[in-house]
Amino acid sequence: MADPLLPTQNTDTPKGLALAVTAYVLWGFLPLYMKALDHMGPVEVVAHRVIWSVPVAGLLLVVLGRTRDLKAALGNPKMLGMAALTAALISVNWAIYVWAISTGNALDAALGYYINPLFSIALGAVLLREPLTRTQLFAVGLAAMGVVVLVVEAGRLPWAALGLMVSWGFYAFFKRSLPIGPNQGFLLEVLILLIPALVYITFLGVQGTGHFGVAMSDTLLLSCAGVVTAVPLLVYANGAKLVRLSTMGILQYIAPTMIFITAITLFGEKIDTGRMIAFPLIWAALVVYSIPLIRQVRTQA
């Protein structure tokens, strides 16, 4: 069932790196969209993301002529079980993220995605036996120091950040192992989530607390949820199988950096002393880790 165009070896390809960077840049702009929906509940927003992603992802499969793979997957209990797991992980990740942006905790979202590469690198090293050089280990150490500073300064565990880290880290891991093409896999995930999403939106409509179809601005924004959700995730899914898990981990610094800048410049969130120390450490880790990757890409090219 795996897409024959996707390599299975643990190497980085230029195409995979380009797709991954594009996905993370798109996710970096996502807080602007989510902030416009901050008067809605996170579950309602996630439900609409699921509902409107189905036609977008379905149209893409029709254009690519890959609907046969999806039909086969729907008849495979083992694959459905794995897809249900990845669907649950991505829905939890979406809900936590929407909550963080809508409640003025965008910096916590940035923190979660800064920590996540450490988690992804650990998964790659432990579960996939991906080797790490001394330079890479040094970069991980720098980033870990930054995270520790943030936790100590706050005086509490950043639950939202940790939730984003765990849910996305395991989603990336299991998604990489899903024996189906990335486009088919995403459609399979949102199809699994579609019935619960429709039930919840119907419930809100009956209760008179839903936002779709009430105000024109809200209706238009929610109607765009499919494109906003599906496009970067499909780009990510296609890139994830073309690079190492550890590489995807470090590239994830792109999105939180953009979220960080948006939070302080547009959302007016404050930078405390801990963040003034921690974020430069994390950025230094990105530079240290990225140098060998850039050299590797040039060699492969």
Coordinates of C-alpha atoms in Angstrom, one line a residue:
M1 CA 0.0 0.0 0.0
A2 CA 3.0 2.3 0.3
D3 CA 3.4 4.9 -2.4
P4 CA 6.2 3.6 -4.6
L5 CA 7.4 7.2 -5.2
L6 CA 8.3 7.5 -1.5
P7 CA 11.8 6.2 -0.5
T8 CA 12.0 4.1 2.6
Q9 CA 15.7 4.6 3.5
N10 CA 16.6 6.9 6.3
T11 CA 18.1 9.7 4.2
D12 CA 17.4 13.3 3.5
T13 CA 16.4 14.3 0.0
P14 CA 16.3 17.9 -1.5
K15 CA 12.6 17.5 -2.4
G16 CA 11.7 16.3 1.1
L17 CA 13.5 19.2 2.7
A18 CA 11.8 21.7 0.3
L19 CA 8.4 20.3 1.2
A20 CA 9.1 20.2 4.9
V21 CA 10.2 23.8 5.0
T22 CA 7.2 24.9 3.0
A23 CA 4.8 23.2 5.4
Y24 CA 6.4 24.8 8.5
V25 CA 6.3 28.3 6.9
L26 CA 2.6 27.8 6.2
W27 CA 2.1 26.7 9.8
G28 CA 4.0 29.8 11.0
F29 CA 1.2 32.0 9.5
L30 CA -1.6 29.9 11.0
P31 CA -1.9 31.9 14.3
L32 CA -3.2 34.8 12.2
Y33 CA -6.1 32.7 11.0
M34 CA -6.7 31.1 14.4
K35 CA -6.8 34.5 16.2
A36 CA -9.7 35.5 14.0
L37 CA -11.6 32.6 15.4
D38 CA -10.7 33.2 19.1
H39 CA -14.3 33.8 20.0
M40 CA -15.2 30.2 19.2
G41 CA -14.6 27.1 21.2
P42 CA -11.5 25.0 20.2
V43 CA -13.6 21.9 19.6
E44 CA -15.9 23.7 17.2
V45 CA -12.9 25.0 15.3
V46 CA -11.4 21.5 15.1
A47 CA -14.6 20.0 14.0
H48 CA -14.8 22.5 11.1
R49 CA -11.2 21.8 10.2
V50 CA -12.1 18.1 9.9
I51 CA -15.3 18.7 7.9
W52 CA -13.9 21.1 5.4
S53 CA -10.7 19.1 4.9
V54 CA -12.6 16.1 3.5
P55 CA -13.5 17.7 0.2
V56 CA -10.1 19.3 -0.2
A57 CA -8.2 16.1 0.4
G58 CA -10.8 14.1 -1.6
L59 CA -10.5 16.3 -4.6
L60 CA -6.7 16.0 -4.5
L61 CA -6.9 12.2 -4.6
V62 CA -9.3 12.3 -7.5
V63 CA -7.0 14.5 -9.5
L64 CA -4.0 12.3 -8.7
G65 CA -6.0 9.1 -9.5
R66 CA -5.2 7.5 -6.1
T67 CA -8.7 6.7 -4.9
R68 CA -8.2 3.0 -5.3
D69 CA -5.6 3.0 -2.5
L70 CA -8.1 4.7 -0.2
K71 CA -10.7 2.1 -0.9
A72 CA -8.3 -0.7 -0.1
A73 CA -7.3 1.0 3.1
L74 CA -10.9 1.3 4.2
G75 CA -11.2 -2.5 4.0
N76 CA -8.0 -3.1 6.0
P77 CA -8.7 -3.3 9.7
K78 CA -5.1 -3.0 10.7
M79 CA -4.6 0.1 8.6
L80 CA -7.8 1.6 9.9
G81 CA -6.6 1.1 13.5
M82 CA -3.3 2.8 12.8
A83 CA -5.1 5.7 11.0
A84 CA -7.5 6.0 13.9
L85 CA -4.5 6.5 16.2
T86 CA -2.9 9.2 14.0
A87 CA -6.3 10.8 13.6
A88 CA -6.8 11.0 17.4
L89 CA -3.3 12.4 17.9
I90 CA -3.8 15.2 15.3
S91 CA -7.2 16.1 16.6
V92 CA -5.8 16.5 20.1
N93 CA -2.9 18.6 18.7
W94 CA -5.3 20.8 16.9
A95 CA -7.5 21.4 19.9
I96 CA -4.5 22.3 22.2
Y97 CA -3.1 24.6 19.5
V98 CA -6.4 26.4 18.9
W99 CA -6.9 26.9 22.7
A100 CA -3.4 28.3 23.1
I101 CA -3.8 30.9 20.4
S102 CA -7.4 31.9 21.3
T103 CA -6.5 32.4 25.0
G104 CA -3.4 34.5 24.5
N105 CA -0.9 31.7 25.0
A106 CA 0.7 31.8 21.6
L107 CA 4.1 31.8 23.3
D108 CA 3.2 28.5 24.9
A109 CA 2.4 27.1 21.5
A110 CA 5.8 28.3 20.3
L111 CA 7.4 26.7 23.3
G112 CA 5.6 23.4 22.6
Y113 CA 6.9 23.3 19.0
Y114 CA 10.4 24.3 20.1
I115 CA 10.5 21.4 22.6
N116 CA 9.0 19.0 20.0
P117 CA 12.2 18.5 17.9
L118 CA 13.9 17.2 21.0
F119 CA 11.2 14.7 21.4
S120 CA 11.3 13.8 17.7
I121 CA 15.1 13.4 17.7
A122 CA 14.8 11.1 20.8
L123 CA 12.2 9.0 19.0
G124 CA 14.4 8.7 16.0
A125 CA 17.4 7.8 18.0
V126 CA 15.7 5.3 20.3
L127 CA 13.0 3.7 18.0
L128 CA 14.6 4.0 14.6
R129 CA 18.3 3.9 15.6
E130 CA 19.0 7.1 13.7
P131 CA 22.6 8.0 14.6
L132 CA 23.4 11.5 16.0
T133 CA 26.8 13.2 15.6
R134 CA 28.5 15.1 18.4
T135 CA 27.5 18.4 16.7
Q136 CA 23.9 17.3 16.7
L137 CA 24.1 16.2 20.3
F138 CA 25.6 19.6 21.3
A139 CA 22.7 21.3 19.5
V140 CA 20.2 19.2 21.4
G141 CA 21.9 20.1 24.6
L142 CA 21.7 23.8 23.9
A143 CA 18.0 23.5 23.1
A144 CA 17.4 21.4 26.2
M145 CA 19.1 24.1 28.3
G146 CA 16.7 26.7 26.9
V147 CA 13.7 24.6 27.7
V148 CA 14.9 24.0 31.3
V149 CA 15.3 27.8 31.7
L150 CA 11.7 28.3 30.5
V151 CA 10.3 25.7 32.9
V152 CA 12.3 27.0 35.9
E153 CA 11.3 30.6 35.2
A154 CA 7.6 29.8 35.0
G155 CA 7.7 27.7 38.1
R156 CA 5.4 25.1 36.6
L157 CA 5.1 22.5 33.9
P158 CA 3.9 24.1 30.6
W159 CA 1.1 21.6 30.1
A160 CA -0.1 23.1 26.8
A161 CA 3.5 23.0 25.4
L162 CA 4.0 19.4 26.6
G163 CA 0.7 18.4 25.1
L164 CA 1.6 19.8 21.7
M165 CA 5.0 18.2 21.9
V166 CA 3.8 14.7 22.7
S167 CA 0.8 14.7 20.4
W168 CA 2.7 16.0 17.4
G169 CA 5.8 14.0 18.1
F170 CA 4.0 10.7 18.1
Y171 CA 1.8 11.8 15.2
A172 CA 4.9 12.4 13.1
F173 CA 6.4 9.0 14.2
F174 CA 3.3 6.9 13.4
K175 CA 2.4 8.9 10.3
R176 CA 5.8 8.0 8.9
S177 CA 5.1 4.3 9.5
L178 CA 1.6 4.4 8.1
P179 CA 1.7 1.9 5.1
I180 CA -0.2 4.2 2.7
G181 CA 0.6 7.3 0.7
P182 CA 0.5 10.5 2.6
N183 CA -2.4 12.1 0.7
Q184 CA -4.5 9.0 1.1
G185 CA -3.5 8.8 4.8
F186 CA -4.7 12.3 5.5
L187 CA -8.0 11.8 3.9
L188 CA -8.4 8.5 5.8
E189 CA -7.7 10.4 9.0
V190 CA -10.3 13.1 8.4
L191 CA -12.9 10.6 7.2
I192 CA -12.5 8.7 10.5
L193 CA -13.0 12.0 12.4
L194 CA -15.9 13.2 10.1
I195 CA -18.8 11.6 11.9
P196 CA -17.9 12.8 15.4
A197 CA -17.3 16.3 13.9
L198 CA -20.6 16.4 12.1
V199 CA -22.4 15.2 15.3
Y200 CA -20.8 17.9 17.3
I201 CA -21.5 20.7 14.8
T202 CA -25.2 19.5 14.6
F203 CA -25.4 19.6 18.4
L204 CA -24.1 23.1 18.5
G205 CA -26.7 24.1 15.8
V206 CA -29.6 22.5 17.7
Q207 CA -28.4 24.3 20.9
G208 CA -28.1 27.6 19.0
T209 CA -24.4 28.0 20.1
G210 CA -22.7 27.3 16.8
H211 CA -21.2 30.1 14.7
F212 CA -21.5 28.7 11.2
G213 CA -24.3 30.2 9.2
V214 CA -24.9 33.0 11.7
A215 CA -22.5 35.8 10.8
M216 CA -21.1 36.1 7.3
S217 CA -17.6 36.7 8.5
D218 CA -17.5 33.6 10.7
T219 CA -19.1 31.4 8.0
L220 CA -16.5 32.5 5.5
L221 CA -13.6 31.9 7.9
L222 CA -14.9 28.5 8.9
S223 CA -15.4 27.6 5.2
C224 CA -11.7 28.2 4.7
A225 CA -10.7 25.8 7.4
G226 CA -10.3 22.9 5.0
V227 CA -7.7 24.7 2.8
V228 CA -5.9 26.2 5.8
T229 CA -5.7 22.8 7.5
A230 CA -5.2 20.4 4.6
V231 CA -2.7 22.2 2.4
P232 CA 0.2 22.4 4.9
L233 CA -0.5 19.0 6.4
L234 CA -0.5 17.4 3.0
V235 CA 2.7 19.1 2.1
Y236 CA 4.2 18.0 5.4
A237 CA 3.0 14.4 4.9
N238 CA 4.6 14.2 1.5
G239 CA 7.9 15.6 2.9
A240 CA 7.9 13.5 6.0
K241 CA 8.7 10.2 4.2
L242 CA 11.5 11.9 2.2
V243 CA 13.7 13.0 5.1
R244 CA 14.9 11.5 8.4
L245 CA 12.7 11.9 11.5
S246 CA 15.5 13.8 13.3
T247 CA 15.7 16.2 10.4
M248 CA 12.0 16.9 10.5
G249 CA 12.5 17.5 14.2
I250 CA 15.0 20.3 13.7
L251 CA 13.1 21.9 10.8
Q252 CA 10.1 22.3 13.1
Y253 CA 11.9 25.3 14.7
I254 CA 10.7 27.3 11.7
A255 CA 7.1 27.4 12.7
P256 CA 7.6 28.2 16.4
T257 CA 10.0 31.0 15.5
M258 CA 7.3 32.6 13.3
I259 CA 4.7 32.0 16.0
F260 CA 7.0 33.6 18.6
I261 CA 7.5 36.7 16.4
T262 CA 3.7 37.0 15.8
A263 CA 2.9 36.6 19.5
I264 CA 5.1 39.5 20.6
T265 CA 4.7 41.8 17.6
L266 CA 1.0 41.4 16.8
F267 CA -0.7 39.7 19.8
G268 CA 1.1 41.8 22.4
E269 CA 2.3 38.9 24.6
K270 CA 5.1 39.7 27.0
I271 CA 8.7 38.3 27.0
D272 CA 9.9 37.6 30.5
T273 CA 13.5 37.2 31.7
G274 CA 13.3 33.4 31.2
R275 CA 12.3 33.7 27.6
M276 CA 15.0 36.3 27.0
I277 CA 17.6 33.7 28.0
A278 CA 15.9 30.6 26.6
F279 CA 15.0 31.5 23.1
P280 CA 18.5 32.6 22.1
L281 CA 19.8 29.3 23.3
I282 CA 17.2 27.4 21.2
W283 CA 18.0 29.6 18.2
A284 CA 21.7 28.8 18.6
A285 CA 20.8 25.1 18.7
L286 CA 19.1 25.5 15.4
V287 CA 22.1 27.1 13.8
V288 CA 24.5 24.4 15.1
Y289 CA 22.3 21.6 14.0
S290 CA 21.5 23.0 10.6
I291 CA 25.1 23.5 9.4
P292 CA 25.7 19.8 8.8
L293 CA 22.3 19.4 7.2
I294 CA 23.0 22.2 4.7
R295 CA 26.3 20.6 3.8
Q296 CA 24.5 17.2 3.3
V297 CA 21.9 18.7 1.0
R298 CA 24.6 20.4 -1.1
T299 CA 26.4 17.1 -1.4
Q300 CA 23.3 15.2 -2.4
A301 CA 22.4 17.9 -4.9

